[in-house]
Coordinates of C-alpha atoms in Angstrom, one line a residue:
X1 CA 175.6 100.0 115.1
X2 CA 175.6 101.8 111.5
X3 CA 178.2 104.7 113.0
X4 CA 180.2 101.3 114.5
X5 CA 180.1 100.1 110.9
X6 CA 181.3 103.2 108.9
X7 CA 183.5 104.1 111.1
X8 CA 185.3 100.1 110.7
X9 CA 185.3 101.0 107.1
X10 CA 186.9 104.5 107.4
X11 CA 190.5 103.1 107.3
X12 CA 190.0 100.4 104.6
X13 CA 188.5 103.2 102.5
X14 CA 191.2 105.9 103.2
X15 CA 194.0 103.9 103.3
X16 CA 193.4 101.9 99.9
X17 CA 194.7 104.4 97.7
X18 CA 197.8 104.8 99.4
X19 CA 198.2 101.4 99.5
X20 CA 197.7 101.1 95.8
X21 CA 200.6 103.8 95.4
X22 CA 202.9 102.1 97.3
X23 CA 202.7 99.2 94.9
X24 CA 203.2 101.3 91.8
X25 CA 205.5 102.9 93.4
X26 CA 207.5 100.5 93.7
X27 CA 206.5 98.7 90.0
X28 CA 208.2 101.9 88.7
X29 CA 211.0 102.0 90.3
X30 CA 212.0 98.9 89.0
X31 CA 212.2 100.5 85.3
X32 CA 215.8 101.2 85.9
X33 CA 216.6 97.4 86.5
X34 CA 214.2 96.1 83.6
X35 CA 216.1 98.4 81.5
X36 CA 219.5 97.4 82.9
X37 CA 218.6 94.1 81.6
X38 CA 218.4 95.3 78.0
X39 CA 221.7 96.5 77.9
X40 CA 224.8 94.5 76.0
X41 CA 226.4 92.9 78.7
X42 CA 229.3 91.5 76.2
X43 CA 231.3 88.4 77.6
X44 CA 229.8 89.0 81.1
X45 CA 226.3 87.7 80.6
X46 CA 222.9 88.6 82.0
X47 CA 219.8 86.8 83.4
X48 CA 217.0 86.9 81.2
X49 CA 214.0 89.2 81.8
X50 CA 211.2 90.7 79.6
X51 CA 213.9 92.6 77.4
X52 CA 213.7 89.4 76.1
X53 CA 210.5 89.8 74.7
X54 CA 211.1 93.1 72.5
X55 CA 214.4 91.5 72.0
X56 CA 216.3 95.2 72.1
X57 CA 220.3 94.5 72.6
X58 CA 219.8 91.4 75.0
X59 CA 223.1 90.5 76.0
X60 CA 224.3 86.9 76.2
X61 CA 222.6 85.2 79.0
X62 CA 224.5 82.9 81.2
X63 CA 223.3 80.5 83.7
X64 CA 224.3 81.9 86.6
X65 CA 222.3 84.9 86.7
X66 CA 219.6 82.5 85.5
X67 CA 220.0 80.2 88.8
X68 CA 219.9 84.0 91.0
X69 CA 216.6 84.5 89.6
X70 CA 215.3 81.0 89.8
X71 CA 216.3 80.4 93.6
X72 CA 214.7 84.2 94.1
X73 CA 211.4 83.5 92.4
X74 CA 211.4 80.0 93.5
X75 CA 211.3 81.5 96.8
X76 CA 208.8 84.1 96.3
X77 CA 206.1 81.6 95.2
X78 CA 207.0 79.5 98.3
X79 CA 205.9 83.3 100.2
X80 CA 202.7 83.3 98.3
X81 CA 201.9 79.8 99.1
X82 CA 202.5 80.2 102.5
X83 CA 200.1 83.1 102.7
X84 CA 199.1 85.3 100.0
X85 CA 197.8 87.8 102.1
X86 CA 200.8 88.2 104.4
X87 CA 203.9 88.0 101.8
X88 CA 202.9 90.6 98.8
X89 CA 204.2 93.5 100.9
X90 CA 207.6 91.8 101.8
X91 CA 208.0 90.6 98.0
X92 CA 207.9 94.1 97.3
X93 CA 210.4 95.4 100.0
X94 CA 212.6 92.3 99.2
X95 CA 212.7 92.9 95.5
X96 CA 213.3 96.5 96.0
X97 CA 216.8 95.2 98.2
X98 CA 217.8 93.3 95.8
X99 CA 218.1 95.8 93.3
X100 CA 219.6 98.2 95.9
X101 CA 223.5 96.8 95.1
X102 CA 223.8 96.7 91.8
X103 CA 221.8 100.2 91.6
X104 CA 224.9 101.8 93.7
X105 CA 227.5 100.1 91.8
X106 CA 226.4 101.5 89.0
X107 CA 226.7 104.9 89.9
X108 CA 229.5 104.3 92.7
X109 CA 232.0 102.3 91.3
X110 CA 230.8 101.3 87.4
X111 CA 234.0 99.1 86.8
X112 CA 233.3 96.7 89.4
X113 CA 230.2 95.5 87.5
X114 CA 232.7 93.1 85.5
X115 CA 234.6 92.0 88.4
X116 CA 234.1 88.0 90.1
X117 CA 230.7 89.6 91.5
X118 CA 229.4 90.1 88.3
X119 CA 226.9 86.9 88.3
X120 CA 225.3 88.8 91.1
X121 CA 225.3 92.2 90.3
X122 CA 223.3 91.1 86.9
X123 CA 221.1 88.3 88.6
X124 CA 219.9 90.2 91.6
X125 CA 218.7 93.1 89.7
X126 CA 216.4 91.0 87.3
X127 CA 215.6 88.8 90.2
X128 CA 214.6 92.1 92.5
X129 CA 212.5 93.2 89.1
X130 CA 211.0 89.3 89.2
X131 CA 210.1 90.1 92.9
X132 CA 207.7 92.9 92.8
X133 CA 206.4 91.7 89.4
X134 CA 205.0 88.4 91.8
X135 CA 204.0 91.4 95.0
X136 CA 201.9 93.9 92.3
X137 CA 200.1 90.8 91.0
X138 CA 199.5 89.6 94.4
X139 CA 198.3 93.1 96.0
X140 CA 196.2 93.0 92.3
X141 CA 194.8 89.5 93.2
X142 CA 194.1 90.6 97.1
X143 CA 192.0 93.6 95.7
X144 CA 190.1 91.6 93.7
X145 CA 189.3 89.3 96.4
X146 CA 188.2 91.6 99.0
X147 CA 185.6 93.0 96.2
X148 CA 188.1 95.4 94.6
X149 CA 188.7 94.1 90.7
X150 CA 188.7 97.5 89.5
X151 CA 191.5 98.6 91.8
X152 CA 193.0 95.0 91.3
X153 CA 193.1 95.4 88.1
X154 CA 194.5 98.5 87.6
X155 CA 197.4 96.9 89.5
X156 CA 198.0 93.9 87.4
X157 CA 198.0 96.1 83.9
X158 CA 200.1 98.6 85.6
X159 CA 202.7 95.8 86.9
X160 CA 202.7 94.2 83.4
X161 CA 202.7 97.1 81.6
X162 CA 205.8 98.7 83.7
X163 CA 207.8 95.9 82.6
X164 CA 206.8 96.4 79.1
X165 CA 208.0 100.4 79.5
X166 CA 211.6 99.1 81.2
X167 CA 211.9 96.4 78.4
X168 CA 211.4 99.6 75.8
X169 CA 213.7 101.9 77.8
X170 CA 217.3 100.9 76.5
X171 CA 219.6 102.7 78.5
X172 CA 222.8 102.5 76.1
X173 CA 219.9 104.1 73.4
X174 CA 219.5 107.2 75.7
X175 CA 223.0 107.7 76.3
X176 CA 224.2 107.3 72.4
X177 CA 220.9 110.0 71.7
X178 CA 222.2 112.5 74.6
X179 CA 226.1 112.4 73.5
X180 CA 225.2 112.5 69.5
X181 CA 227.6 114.5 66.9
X182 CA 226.0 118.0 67.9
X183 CA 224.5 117.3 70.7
X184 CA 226.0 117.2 74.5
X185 CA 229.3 115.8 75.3
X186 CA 229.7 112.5 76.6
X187 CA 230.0 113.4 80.5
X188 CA 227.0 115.1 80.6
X189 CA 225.0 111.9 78.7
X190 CA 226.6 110.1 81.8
X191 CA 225.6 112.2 84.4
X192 CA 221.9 112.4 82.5
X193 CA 222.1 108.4 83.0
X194 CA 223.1 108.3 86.3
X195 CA 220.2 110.8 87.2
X196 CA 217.7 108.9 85.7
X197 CA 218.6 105.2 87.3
X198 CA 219.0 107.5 90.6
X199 CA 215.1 108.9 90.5
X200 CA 214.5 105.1 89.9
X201 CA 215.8 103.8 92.9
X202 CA 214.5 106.7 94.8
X203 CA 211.3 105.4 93.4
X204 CA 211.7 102.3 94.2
X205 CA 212.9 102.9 97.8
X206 CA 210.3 105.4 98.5
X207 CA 207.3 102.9 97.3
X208 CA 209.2 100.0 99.7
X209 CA 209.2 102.4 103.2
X210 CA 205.3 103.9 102.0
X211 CA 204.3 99.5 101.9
X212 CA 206.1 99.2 105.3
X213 CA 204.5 101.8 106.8
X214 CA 201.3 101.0 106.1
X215 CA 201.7 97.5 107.3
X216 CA 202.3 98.7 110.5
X217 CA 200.4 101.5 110.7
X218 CA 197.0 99.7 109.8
X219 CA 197.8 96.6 112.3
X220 CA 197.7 93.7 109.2
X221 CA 196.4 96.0 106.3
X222 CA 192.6 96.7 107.2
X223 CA 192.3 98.2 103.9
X224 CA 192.8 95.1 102.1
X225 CA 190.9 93.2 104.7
X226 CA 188.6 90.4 103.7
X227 CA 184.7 90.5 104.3
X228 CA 184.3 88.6 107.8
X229 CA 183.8 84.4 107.6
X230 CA 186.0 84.9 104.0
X231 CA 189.0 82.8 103.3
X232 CA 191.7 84.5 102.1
X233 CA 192.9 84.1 98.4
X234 CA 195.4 81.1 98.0
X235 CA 197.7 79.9 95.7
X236 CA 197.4 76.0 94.9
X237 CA 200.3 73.5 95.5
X238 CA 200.3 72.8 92.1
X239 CA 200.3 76.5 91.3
X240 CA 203.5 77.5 93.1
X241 CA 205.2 74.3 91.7
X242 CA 204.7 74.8 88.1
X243 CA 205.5 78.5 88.5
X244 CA 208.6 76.8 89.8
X245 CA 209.6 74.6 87.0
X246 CA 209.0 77.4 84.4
X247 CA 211.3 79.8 86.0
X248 CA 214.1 76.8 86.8
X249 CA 213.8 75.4 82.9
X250 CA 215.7 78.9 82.4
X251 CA 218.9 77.3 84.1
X252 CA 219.4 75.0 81.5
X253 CA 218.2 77.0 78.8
X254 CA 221.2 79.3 79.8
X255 CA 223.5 76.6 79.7
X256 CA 222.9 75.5 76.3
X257 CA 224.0 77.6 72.8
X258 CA 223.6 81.1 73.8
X259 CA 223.7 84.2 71.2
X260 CA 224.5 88.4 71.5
X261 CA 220.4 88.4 70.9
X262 CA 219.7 85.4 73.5
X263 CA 218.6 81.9 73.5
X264 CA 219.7 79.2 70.8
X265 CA 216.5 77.4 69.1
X266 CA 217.0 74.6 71.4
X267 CA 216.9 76.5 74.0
X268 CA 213.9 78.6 72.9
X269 CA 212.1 75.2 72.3
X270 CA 213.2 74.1 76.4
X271 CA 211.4 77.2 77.5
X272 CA 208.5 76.8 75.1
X273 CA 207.9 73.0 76.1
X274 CA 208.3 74.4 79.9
X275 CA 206.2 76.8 79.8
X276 CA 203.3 74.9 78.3
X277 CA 204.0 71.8 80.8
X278 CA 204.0 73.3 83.2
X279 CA 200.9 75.4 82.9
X280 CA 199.0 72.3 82.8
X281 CA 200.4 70.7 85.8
X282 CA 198.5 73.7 87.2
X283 CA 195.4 73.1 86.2
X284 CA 193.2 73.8 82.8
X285 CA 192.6 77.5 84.0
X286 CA 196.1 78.1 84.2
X287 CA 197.0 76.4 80.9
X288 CA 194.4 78.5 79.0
X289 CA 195.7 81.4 80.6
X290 CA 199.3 80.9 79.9
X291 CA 198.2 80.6 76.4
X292 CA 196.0 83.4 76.1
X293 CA 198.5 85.4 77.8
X294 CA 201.5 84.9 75.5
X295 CA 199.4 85.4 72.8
X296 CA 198.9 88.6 73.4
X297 CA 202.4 89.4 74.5
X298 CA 203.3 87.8 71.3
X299 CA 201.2 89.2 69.2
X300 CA 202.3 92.9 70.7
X301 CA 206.0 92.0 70.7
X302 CA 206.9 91.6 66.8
X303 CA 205.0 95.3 65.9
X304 CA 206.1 96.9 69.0
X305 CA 209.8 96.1 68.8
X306 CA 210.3 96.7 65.0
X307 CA 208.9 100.4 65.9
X308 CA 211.3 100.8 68.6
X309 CA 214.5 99.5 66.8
X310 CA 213.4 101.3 63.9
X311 CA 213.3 104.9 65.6
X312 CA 216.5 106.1 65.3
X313 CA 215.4 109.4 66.2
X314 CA 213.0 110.9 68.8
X315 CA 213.4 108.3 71.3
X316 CA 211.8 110.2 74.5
X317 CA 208.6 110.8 72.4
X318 CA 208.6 107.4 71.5
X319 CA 209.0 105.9 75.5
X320 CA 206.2 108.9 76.1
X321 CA 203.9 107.0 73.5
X322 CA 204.6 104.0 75.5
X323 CA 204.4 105.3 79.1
X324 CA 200.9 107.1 77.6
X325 CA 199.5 103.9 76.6
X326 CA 200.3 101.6 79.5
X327 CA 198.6 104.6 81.6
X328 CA 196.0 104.8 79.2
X329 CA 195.0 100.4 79.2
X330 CA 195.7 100.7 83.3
X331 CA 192.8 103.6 83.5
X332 CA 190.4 101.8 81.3
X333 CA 190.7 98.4 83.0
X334 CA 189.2 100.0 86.0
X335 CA 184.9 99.8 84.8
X336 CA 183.5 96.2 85.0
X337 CA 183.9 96.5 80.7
X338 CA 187.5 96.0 80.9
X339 CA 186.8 92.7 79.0
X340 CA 184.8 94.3 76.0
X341 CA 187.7 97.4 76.3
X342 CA 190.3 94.7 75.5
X343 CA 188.8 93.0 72.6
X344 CA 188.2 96.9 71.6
X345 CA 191.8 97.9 71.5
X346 CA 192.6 94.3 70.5
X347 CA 190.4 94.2 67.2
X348 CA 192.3 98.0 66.8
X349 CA 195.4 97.0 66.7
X350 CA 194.8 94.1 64.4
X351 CA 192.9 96.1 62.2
X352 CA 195.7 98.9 61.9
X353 CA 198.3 96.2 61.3
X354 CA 196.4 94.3 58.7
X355 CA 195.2 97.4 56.9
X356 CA 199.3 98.5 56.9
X357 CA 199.6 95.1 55.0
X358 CA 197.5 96.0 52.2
X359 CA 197.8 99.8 52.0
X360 CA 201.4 101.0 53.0
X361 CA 203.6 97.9 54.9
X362 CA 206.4 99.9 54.8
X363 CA 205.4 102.3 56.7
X364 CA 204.4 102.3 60.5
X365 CA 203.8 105.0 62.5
X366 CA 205.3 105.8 66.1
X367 CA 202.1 106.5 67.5
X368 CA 201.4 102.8 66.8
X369 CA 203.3 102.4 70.1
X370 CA 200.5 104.3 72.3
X371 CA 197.9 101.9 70.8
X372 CA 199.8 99.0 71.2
X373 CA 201.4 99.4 74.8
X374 CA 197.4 100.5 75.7
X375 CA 196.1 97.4 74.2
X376 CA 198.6 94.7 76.4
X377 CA 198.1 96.4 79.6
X378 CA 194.0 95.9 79.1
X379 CA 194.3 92.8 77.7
X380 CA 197.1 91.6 80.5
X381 CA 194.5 93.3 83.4
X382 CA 191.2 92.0 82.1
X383 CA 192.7 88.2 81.8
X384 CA 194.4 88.9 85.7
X385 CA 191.1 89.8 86.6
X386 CA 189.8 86.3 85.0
X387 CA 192.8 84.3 86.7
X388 CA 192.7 85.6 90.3
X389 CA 189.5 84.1 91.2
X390 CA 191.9 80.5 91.7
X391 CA 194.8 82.3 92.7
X392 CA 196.5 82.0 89.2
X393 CA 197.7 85.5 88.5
X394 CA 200.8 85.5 90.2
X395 CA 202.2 82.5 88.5
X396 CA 200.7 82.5 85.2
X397 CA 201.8 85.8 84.5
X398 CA 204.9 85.6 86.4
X399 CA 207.3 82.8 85.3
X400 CA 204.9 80.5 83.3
X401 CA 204.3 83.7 80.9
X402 CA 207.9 84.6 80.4
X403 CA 209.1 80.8 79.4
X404 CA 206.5 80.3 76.7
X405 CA 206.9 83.8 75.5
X406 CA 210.4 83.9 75.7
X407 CA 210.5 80.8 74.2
X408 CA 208.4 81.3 71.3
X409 CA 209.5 84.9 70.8
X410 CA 212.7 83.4 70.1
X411 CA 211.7 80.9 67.4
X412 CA 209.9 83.5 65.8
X413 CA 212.9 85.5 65.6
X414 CA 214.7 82.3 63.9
X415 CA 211.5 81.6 61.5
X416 CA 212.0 85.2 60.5
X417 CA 215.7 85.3 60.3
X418 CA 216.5 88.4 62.7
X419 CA 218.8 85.9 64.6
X420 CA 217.1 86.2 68.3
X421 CA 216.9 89.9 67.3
X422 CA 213.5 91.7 67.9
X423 CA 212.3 92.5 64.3
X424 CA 212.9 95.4 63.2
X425 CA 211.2 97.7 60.3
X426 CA 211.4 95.1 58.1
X427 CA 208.8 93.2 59.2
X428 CA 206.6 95.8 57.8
X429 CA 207.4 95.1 54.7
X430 CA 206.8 91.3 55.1
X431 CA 203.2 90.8 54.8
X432 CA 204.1 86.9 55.4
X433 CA 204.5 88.0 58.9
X434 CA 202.7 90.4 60.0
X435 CA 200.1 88.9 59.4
X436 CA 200.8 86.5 62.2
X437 CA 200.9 89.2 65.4
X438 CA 198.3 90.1 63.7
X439 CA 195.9 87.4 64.2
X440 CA 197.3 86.6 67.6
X441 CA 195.7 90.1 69.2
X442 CA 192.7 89.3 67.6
X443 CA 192.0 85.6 69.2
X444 CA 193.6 87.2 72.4
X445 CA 191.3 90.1 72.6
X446 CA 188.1 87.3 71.7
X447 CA 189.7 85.0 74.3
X448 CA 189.6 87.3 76.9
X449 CA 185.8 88.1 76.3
X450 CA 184.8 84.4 76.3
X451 CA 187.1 83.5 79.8
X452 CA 184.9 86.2 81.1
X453 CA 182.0 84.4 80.8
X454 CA 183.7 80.7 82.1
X455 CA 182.4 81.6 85.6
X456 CA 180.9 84.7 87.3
X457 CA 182.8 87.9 87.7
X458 CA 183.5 89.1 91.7
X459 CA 180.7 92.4 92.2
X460 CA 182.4 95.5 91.7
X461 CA 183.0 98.5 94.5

């Protein structure tokens, strides 16, 4: 009976960790399309996405890209209500064909990018990114179900924190820095750039056939099989429908007075008001973890994207420092600390910032960036950890995250006067508000430690 046992376990032990690297396989090969969504788009438009959150050279954004991603995500959370267990994988393959035509344009036939196709070329690719967001928190919420929230974790930072690296990864930046006076001409910087999105659909592809394969291999995915007599994780009614609403608000947000940076302040206050709403159709979990989740975004977004617009030099040590930390806050969500970890890097980063207040606030170091990209990976995993045990992740920090951070990153860029532009090294020479982000990671990094505690954590491996 014991040899019966072990042997039943073999595959769900074996085949975990290539399961897990399917998954962020395919989270990283989404970089090139987060970054395509940072890029000046000019009269053509673009669907919003987390570029929108460091606010680096966000094009205008016009509604229909914003309805491709709506009807995409709309449909995804329809998936995940259906069955959780059954849809991540096929979220992820269908995300990674959705980024598959505008990926070949790009390097095929460039010019056809601002031809009638356009809406789709530029909502597909943002919706494809949207797609395997919703799979990697799903495969993160399935790991912690089975008994897995180290592994589960790990997932959840990394899919959060991959977006955060495309969203920091400007490829206009990298091809200005390759074809600079002195530097390499201008074909090469293009053929550079075509290289780079290339390896990231190669990603992206690979991860996709690796998922597939497994599926069919494993008969259902043993290694993510549930203990037996154990429902499987399930997302609410409610859940899926104010996941919904969020990501549809972005329709008419698009529609209404639209700048280079973004959205108008009506529009950020749509999104904001969406966001928020909706979160509490879900539920009071959800609405506490909406909120403690764009507070943390928040409070990482001002600092991070002044240090980012700020460098104009040394941009691949700076994306290093960025792919170092999210690496870095994936790695330590893994013990059953994660929580104390967070509040750790959390209290960090506040005390840096407020200390740069009263010492030297004009000056900011790059490696600022390692901290910072470590600290909302942990703080992102440790809350996903929190939210899966209702089936929450996937929705709260999917679509009802982006809306309220969106939409408050937006009026904070108003309140500030950058015009819907991230802030840039200014802002550390404005005590008056810094001192905000400041005090946002610090009741994030708290929050997360006391959510621990609302109801007992799953048992780890």
């Amino acid at each position: 009976m014991a040899t019966a046992a072990l042997s039943n376990r073999i595959p769900f032990e074996t085949s975990r960790p290539w399961v897990i690297g399917a998954v962020l396989l395919c989270a990283i090969g989404t970089l090139g399309a987060v970054a395509n969504s940072a890029r000046p788009r000019g009269h053509v438009g673009r669907a919003a996405g987390f570029a929108d959150v460091l606010r680096i050279n966000p094009g205008v954004v016009q509604a229909e890209q914003a309805a491709v991603v709506a009807v995409v995500t709309v449909a995804g959370l329809a998936a995940m209500r259906w069955s959780l267990r059954r849809s991540w994988p096929w979220l992820l393959v269908a995300g990674v064909v959705l980024m598959l035509p505008t990926e070949v344009v790009y390097v095929v036939a460039r010019n056809d990018f601002y031809t009638g196709a356009a809406w789709f070329y530029f909502g597909s690719v943002t919706a494809g990114a949207q797609l395997v967001l919703l799979g990697t928190l799903a495969a993160g919420l399935r790991l912690v179900h089975i008994g897995a929230p180290g592994a589960g974790a790990i997932l959840i930072g990394a899919g959060v924190g991959a977006q955060v690296f495309g969203a920091s990864t400007d490829m206009l930046i990298a091809h200005i820095e390759i074809a600079r006076p002195g530097g390499y001409p201008w074909d090469f910087a293009e053929v550079v750039q075509i290289l780079i999105r290339l390896f990231f659909l190669a990603t992206s592809i690979g991860g996709a056939f690796l998922a597939l394969g497994l599926y069919y291999r494993y008969d259902g995915r043993p290694e993510l099989a549930a203990p037996s007599g154990d429902a499987e994780p399930a997302m609410g009614v409610r859940t899926a429908i104010a996941g919904a609403v969020a990501v549809l608000a972005f329709i008419p947000a698009a529609g209404m007075e639209t700048v280079k940076g973004g959205f108008a302040v009506k529009a950020c206050w749509l999104l904001l008001a969406a966001g928020l709403v909706a979160a509490a159709l879900a539920g009071l979990r959800a609405a506490v973890g909406t909120i403690v989740a764009s507070a943390a975004v928040i409070g990482f977004s001002g600092p991070a994207s002044a240090l980012i617009q700020g460098q104009h030099s040394g941009f691949i040590s700076m994306w290093f420092l960025v792919a170092l930390g999210v690496v870095a806050g994936a790695a330590a969500a893994f013990p059953p600390w994660r929580h104390w970890a967070a509040l750790t890097v959390c209290t960090s980063c506040a005390a840096v910032l407020a200390l740069t207040m009263v010492v030297r606030p004009d000056r900011m170091t790059v490696v600022m960036l390692l901290l910072l990209a470590a600290t909302i990976t942990l703080a992102i995993a440790s809350l996903g950890v929190w939210l899966t045990q209702d089936g929450l992740s996937p929705a709260v920090l999917g679509p009802l995250m982006f809306a309220t951070v969106i939409g408050a990153c937006g009026l904070l860029g108003d309140w500030q006067g950058t015009g819907r532009r991230g802030p840039n090294a200014e802002l550390f020479r404005e005590p008056g508000h810094l001192w905000l982000y400041t005090a946002l990671l610090l009741l994030a990094g708290l929050a997360v430690v006391a959510l621990d505690r609302w109801r007992p954590r799953p048992t780890e491996d």
